[in-house]
mmCIF file of C-alpha atoms and ligand atoms in Angstrom:
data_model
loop_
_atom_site.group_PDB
_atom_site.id
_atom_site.type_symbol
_atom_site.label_atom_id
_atom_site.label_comp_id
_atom_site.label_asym_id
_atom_site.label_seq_id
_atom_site.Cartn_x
_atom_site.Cartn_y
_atom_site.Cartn_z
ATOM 1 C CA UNK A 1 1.811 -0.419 16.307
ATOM 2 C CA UNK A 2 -0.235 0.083 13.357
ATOM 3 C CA UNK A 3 -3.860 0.311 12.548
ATOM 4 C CA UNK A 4 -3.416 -0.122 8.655
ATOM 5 C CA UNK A 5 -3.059 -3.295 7.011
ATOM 6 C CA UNK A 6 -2.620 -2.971 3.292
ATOM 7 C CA UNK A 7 -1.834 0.032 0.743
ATOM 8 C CA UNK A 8 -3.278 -0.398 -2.781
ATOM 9 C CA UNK A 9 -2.081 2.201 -5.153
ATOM 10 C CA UNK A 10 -5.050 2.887 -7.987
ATOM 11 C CA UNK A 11 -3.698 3.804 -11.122
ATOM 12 C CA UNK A 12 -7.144 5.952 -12.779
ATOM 13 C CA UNK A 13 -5.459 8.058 -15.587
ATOM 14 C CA UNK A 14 -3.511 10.072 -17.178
ATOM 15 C CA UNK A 15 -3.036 14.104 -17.757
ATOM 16 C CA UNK A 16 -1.427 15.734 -20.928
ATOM 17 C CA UNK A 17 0.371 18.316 -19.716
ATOM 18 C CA UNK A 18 2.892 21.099 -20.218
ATOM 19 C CA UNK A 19 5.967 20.251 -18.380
ATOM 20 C CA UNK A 20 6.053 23.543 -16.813
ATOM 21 C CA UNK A 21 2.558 22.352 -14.692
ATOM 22 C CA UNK A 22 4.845 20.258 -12.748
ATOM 23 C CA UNK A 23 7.877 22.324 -12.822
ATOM 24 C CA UNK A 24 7.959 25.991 -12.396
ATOM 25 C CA UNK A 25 9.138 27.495 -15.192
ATOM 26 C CA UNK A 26 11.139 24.646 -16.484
ATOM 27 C CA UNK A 27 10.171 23.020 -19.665
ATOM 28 C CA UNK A 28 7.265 25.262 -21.689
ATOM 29 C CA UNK A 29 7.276 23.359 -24.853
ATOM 30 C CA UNK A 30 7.948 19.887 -24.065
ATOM 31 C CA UNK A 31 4.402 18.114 -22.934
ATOM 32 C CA UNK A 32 4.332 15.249 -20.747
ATOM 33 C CA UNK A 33 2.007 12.809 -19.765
ATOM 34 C CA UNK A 34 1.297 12.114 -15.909
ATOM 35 C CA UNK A 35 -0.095 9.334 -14.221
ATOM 36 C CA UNK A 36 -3.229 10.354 -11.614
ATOM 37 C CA UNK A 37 -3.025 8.027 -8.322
ATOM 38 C CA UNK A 38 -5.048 7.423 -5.559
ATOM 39 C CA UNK A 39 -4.712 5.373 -2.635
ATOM 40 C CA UNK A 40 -6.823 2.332 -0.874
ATOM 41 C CA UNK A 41 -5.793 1.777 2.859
ATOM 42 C CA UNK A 42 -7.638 -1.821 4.586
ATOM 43 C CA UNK A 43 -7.492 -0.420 7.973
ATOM 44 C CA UNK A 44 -8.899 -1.639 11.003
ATOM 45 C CA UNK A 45 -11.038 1.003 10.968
ATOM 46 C CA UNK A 46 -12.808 0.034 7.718
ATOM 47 C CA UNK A 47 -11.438 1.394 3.960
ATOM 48 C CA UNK A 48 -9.657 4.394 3.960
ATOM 49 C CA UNK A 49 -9.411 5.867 0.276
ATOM 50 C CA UNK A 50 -6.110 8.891 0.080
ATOM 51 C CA UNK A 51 -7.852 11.082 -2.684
ATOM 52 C CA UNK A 52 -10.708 10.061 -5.629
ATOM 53 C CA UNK A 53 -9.299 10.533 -9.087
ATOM 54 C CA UNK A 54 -11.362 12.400 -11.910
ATOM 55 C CA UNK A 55 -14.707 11.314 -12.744
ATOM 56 C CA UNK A 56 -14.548 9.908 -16.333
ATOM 57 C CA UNK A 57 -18.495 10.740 -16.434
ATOM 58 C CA UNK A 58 -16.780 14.091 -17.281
ATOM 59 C CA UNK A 59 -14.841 13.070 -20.562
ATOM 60 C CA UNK A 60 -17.730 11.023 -21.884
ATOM 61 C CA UNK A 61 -20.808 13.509 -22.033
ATOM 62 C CA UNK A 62 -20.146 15.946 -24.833
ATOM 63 C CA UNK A 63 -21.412 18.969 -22.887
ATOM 64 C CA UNK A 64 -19.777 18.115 -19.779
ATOM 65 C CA UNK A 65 -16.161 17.725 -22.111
ATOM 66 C CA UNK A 66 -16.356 20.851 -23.344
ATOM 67 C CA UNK A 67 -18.160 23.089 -20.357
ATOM 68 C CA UNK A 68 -15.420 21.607 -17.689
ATOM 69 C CA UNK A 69 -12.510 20.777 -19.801
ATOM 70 C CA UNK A 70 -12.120 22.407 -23.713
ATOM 71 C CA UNK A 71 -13.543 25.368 -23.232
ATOM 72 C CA UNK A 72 -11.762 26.550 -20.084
ATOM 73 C CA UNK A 73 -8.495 25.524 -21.824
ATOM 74 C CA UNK A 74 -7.461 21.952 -20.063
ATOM 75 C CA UNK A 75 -7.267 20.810 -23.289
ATOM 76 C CA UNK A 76 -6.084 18.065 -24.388
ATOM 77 C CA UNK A 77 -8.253 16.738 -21.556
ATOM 78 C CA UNK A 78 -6.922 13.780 -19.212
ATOM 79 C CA UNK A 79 -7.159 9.888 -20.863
ATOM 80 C CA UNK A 80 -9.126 7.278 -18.392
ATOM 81 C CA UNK A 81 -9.233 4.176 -20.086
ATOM 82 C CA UNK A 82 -11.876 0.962 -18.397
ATOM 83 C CA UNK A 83 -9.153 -0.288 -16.255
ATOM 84 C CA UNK A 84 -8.307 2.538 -15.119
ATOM 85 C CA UNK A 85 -11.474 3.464 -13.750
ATOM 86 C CA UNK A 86 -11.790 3.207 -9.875
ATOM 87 C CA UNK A 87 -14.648 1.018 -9.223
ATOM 88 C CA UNK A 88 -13.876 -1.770 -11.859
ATOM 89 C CA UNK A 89 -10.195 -1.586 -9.178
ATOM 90 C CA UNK A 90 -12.448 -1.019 -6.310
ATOM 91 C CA UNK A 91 -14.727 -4.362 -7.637
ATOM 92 C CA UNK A 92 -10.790 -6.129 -8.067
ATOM 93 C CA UNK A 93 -10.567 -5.961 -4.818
ATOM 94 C CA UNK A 94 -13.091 -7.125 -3.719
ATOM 95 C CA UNK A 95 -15.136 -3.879 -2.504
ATOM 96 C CA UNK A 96 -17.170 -0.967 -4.267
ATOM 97 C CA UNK A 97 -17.508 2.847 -3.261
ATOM 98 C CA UNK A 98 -20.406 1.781 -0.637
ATOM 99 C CA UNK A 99 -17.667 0.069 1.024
ATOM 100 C CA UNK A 100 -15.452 3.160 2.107
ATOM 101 C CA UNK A 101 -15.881 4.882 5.515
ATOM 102 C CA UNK A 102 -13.401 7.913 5.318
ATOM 103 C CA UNK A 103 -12.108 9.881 2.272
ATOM 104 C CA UNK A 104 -9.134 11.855 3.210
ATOM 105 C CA UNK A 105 -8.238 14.841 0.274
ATOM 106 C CA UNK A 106 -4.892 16.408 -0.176
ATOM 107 C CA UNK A 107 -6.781 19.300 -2.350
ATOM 108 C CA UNK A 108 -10.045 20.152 -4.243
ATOM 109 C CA UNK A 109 -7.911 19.820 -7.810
ATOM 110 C CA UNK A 110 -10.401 17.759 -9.916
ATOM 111 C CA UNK A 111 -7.957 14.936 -10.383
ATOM 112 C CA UNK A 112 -8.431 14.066 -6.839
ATOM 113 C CA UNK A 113 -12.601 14.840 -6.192
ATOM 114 C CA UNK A 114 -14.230 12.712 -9.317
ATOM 115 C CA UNK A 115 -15.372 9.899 -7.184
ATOM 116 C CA UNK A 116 -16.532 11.891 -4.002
ATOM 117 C CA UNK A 117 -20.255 11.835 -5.156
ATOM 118 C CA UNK A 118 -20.189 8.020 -5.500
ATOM 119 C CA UNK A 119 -19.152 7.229 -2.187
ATOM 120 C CA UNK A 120 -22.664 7.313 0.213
ATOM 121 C CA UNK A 121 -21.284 5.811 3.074
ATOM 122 C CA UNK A 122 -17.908 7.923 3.820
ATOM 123 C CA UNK A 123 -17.183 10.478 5.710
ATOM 124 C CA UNK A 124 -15.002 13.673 4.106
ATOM 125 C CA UNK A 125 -11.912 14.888 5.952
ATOM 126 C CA UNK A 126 -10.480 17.787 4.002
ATOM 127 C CA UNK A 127 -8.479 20.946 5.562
ATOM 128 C CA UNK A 128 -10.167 24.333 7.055
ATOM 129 C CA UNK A 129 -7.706 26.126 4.479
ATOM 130 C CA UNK A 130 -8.357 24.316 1.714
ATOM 131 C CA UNK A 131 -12.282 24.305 2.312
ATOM 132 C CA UNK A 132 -12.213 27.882 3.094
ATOM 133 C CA UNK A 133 -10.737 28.660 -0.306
ATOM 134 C CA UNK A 134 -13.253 27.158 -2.730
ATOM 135 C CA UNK A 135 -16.181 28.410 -0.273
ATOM 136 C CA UNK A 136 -13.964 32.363 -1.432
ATOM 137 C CA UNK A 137 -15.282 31.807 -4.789
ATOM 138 C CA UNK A 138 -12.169 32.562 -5.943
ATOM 139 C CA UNK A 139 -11.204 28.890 -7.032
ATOM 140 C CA UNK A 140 -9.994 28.357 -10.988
ATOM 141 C CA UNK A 141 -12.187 26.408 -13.592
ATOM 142 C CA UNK A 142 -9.853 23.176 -12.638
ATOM 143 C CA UNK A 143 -11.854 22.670 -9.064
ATOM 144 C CA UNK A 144 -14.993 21.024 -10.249
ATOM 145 C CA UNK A 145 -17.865 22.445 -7.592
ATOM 146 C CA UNK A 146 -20.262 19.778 -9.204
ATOM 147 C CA UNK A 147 -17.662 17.065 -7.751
ATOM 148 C CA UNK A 148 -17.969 17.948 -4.103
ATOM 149 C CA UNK A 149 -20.448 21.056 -3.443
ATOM 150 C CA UNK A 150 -23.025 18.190 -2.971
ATOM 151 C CA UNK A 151 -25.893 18.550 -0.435
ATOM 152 C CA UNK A 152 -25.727 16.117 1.982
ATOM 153 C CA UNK A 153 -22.035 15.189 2.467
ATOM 154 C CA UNK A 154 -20.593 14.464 5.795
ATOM 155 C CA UNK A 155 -17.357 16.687 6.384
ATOM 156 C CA UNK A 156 -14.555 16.500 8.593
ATOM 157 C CA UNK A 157 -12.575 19.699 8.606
ATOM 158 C CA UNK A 158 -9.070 19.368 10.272
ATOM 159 C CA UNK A 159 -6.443 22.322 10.595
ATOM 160 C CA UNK A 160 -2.298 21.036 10.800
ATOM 161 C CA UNK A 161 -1.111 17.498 11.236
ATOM 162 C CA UNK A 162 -3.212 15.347 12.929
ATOM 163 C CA UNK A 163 -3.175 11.524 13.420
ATOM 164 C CA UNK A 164 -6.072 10.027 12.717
ATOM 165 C CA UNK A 165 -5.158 6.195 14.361
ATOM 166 C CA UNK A 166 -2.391 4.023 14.540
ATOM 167 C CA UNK A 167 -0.230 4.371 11.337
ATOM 168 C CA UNK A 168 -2.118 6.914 9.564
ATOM 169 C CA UNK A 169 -1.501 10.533 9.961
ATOM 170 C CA UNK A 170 -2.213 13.967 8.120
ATOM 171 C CA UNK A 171 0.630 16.450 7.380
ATOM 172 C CA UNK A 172 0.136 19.572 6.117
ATOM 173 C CA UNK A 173 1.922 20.786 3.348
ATOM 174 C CA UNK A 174 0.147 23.435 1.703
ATOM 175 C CA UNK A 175 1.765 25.263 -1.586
ATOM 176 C CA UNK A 176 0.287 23.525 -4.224
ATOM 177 C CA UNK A 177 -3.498 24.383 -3.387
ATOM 178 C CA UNK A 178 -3.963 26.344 -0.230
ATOM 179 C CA UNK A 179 -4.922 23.773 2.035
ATOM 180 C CA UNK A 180 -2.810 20.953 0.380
ATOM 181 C CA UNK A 181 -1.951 18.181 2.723
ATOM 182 C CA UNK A 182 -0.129 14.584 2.800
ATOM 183 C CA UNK A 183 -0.141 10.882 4.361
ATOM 184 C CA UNK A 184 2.669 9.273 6.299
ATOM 185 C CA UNK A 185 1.468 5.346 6.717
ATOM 186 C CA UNK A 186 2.863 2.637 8.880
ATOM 187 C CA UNK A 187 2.495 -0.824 7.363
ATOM 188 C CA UNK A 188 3.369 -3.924 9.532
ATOM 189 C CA UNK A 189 6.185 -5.045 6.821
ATOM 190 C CA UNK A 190 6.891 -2.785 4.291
ATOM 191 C CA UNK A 191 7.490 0.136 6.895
ATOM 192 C CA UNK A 192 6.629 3.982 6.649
ATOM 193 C CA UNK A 193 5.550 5.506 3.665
ATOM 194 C CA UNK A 194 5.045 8.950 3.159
ATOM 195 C CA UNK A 195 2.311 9.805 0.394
ATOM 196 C CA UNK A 196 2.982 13.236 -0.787
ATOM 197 C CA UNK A 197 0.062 13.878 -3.304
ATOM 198 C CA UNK A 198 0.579 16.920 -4.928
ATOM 199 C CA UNK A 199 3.447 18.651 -3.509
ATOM 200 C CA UNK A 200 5.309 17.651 -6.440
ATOM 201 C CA UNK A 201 4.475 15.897 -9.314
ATOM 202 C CA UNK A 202 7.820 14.447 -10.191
ATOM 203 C CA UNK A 203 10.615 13.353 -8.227
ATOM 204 C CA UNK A 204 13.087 15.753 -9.593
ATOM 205 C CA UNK A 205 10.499 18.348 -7.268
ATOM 206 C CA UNK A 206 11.943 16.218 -4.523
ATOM 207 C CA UNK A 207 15.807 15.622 -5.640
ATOM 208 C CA UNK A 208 15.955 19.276 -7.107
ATOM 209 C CA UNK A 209 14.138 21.099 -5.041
ATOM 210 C CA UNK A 210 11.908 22.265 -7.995
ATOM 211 C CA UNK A 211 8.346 24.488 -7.182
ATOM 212 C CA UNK A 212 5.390 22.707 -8.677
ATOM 213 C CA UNK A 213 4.324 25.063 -11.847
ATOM 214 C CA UNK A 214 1.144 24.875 -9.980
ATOM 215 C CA UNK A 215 1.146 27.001 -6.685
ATOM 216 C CA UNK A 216 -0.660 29.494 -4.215
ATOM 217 C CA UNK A 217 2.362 30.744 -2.196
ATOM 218 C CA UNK A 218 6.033 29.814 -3.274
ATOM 219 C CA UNK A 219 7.520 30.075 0.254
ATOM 220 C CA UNK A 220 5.095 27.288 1.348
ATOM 221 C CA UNK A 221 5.472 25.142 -1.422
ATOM 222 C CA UNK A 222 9.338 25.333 -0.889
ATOM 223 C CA UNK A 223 9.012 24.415 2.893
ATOM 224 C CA UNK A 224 6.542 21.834 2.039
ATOM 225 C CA UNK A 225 9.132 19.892 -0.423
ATOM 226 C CA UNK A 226 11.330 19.953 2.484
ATOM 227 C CA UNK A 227 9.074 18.611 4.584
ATOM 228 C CA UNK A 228 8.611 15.620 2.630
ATOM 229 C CA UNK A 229 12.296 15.353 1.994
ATOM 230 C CA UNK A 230 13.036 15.482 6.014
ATOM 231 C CA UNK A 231 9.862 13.066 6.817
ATOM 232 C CA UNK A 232 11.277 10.596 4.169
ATOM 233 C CA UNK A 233 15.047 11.023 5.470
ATOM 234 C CA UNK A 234 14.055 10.735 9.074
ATOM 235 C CA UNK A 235 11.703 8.071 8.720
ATOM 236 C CA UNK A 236 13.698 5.678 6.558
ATOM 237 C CA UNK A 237 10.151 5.971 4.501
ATOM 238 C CA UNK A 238 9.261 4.949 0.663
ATOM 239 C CA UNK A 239 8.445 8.108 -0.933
ATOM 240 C CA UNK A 240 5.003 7.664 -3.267
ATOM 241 C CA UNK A 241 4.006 10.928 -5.701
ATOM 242 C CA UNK A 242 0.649 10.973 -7.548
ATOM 243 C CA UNK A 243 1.574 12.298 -10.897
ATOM 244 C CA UNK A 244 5.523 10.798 -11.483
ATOM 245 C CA UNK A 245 4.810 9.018 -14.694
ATOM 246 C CA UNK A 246 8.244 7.115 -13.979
ATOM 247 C CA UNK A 247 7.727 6.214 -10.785
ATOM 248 C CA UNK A 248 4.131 4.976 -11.217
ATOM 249 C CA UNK A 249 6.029 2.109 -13.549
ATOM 250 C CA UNK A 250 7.892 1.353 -10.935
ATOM 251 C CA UNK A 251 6.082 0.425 -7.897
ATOM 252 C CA UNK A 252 2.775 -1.933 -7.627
ATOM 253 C CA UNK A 253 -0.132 -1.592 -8.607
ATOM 254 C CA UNK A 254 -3.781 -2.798 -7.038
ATOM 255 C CA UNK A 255 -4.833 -5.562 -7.147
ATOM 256 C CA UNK A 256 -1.451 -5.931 -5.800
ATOM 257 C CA UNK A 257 -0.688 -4.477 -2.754
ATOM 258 C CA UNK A 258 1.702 -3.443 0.020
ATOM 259 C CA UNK A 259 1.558 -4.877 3.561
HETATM 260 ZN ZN1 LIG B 1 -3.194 16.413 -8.963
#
């Protein structure tokens, strides 16, 4: 029994990176270019959208460029070309942002909140931990506050795993971010997949064991690669990372779909 009908992976840019952002330690002076994902579930409870990108409103004003991105060091700053941006994928489709009910986050990163503020009609699930955190004031220059502390949107905090309908449940697997958390889906032919987000950017996290260079608390990032790597094994599932600029090649892409 499932509730979700069709996965759409949305390709919406790229980071330049030093390698050592996705792998701890490993790699300082090579730089590598990563694909960011997000993910369009047709559910029969209405479209469910698995993180937002980065708003490319961002990396076309001047001011905004340099006050978000140069001048806080992410620099060079991410590439979003037209088709990569998400509502020309969203339009694709067949939708727009009006059209989605529920956004579920994995983490507050900016590569994953850009879109947030365009979506009027949806509903915000995003962990206690993770919301906690940014309300600290202690979050880094690379969570964008002007992305989602926005009067007016509709929050759904949740704590641990929790299945939200048929097919479509929230793991927790924080590490990366605080409150970092990740999808396993149920699709009537294609089977379980398990969408890990940010847990590790590159499958070699995965095969390797390898912490994300990126981290809030090694032990939990450890356990959390595991606990993809068991939910996988166990599952028989297709594994799907967010920033594996081989993998992203490799599967398809919206308009195409999985079913
Ligand atoms: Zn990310």
């Amino acid at each position: 029994m499932t509730s979700v009908k069709r996965l759409f992976v949305l390709l919406c840019g790229f980071e330049i990176i030093p390698k050592t952002v996705s792998t701890h330690n490993i790699g300082a002076r090579f730089i590598i270019s990563v694909p960011i994902s997000a993910y369009l579930l047709d559910t029969d409870a209405g479209w469910v959208l698995f993180d937002t990108g980065l708003d490319e409103a961002n990396l076309r004003d001047p001011e905004r460029l340099n006050a978000l991105y140069i001048s806080t060091g992410w620099d060079p700053p991410p590439v979003v070309k037209p088709h990569h941006e998400m509502e020309r994928q969203l339009n694709e489709i067949g939708i727009g942002f009006d059209d989605i009910s529920t956004v579920i986050l994995s983490h507050l990163h900016a590569d994953h909140t850009g879109h947030i503020k365009h979506m009027k009609n949806a509903r915000f699930i995003v962990s206690q931990r993770e919301l906690d955190f940014v309300r600290s004031g202690k979050a880094p220059s690379y969570f964008f506050g002007s992305d989602y502390d926005l009067p007016g949107l509709e929050w759904q905090v949740v704590e641990g795993d929790v299945e939200l309908m048929d097919g479509l449940t929230i793991i927790a697997t924080p590490g990366h971010s605080p409150g970092h958390q990740s999808l396993v889906v149920t699709l009537p032919n294609t089977g379980q997949v398990v969408l890990a987000a940010d847990v590790g950017d590159l499958m070699i996290n995965f095969t390797d064991e390898i912490l994300p260079g990126g981290l809030t608390d090694e032990a939990e990032a450890l356990a959390s690669i595991r606990r993809i790597n068991r939910e996988v094994a166990e599952r028989g599932a297709m594994l799907m990372l967010t920033h594996d600029p081989e993998l992203i090649q490799q599967i398809k892409l919206a308009p195409d779909y999985y079913d």
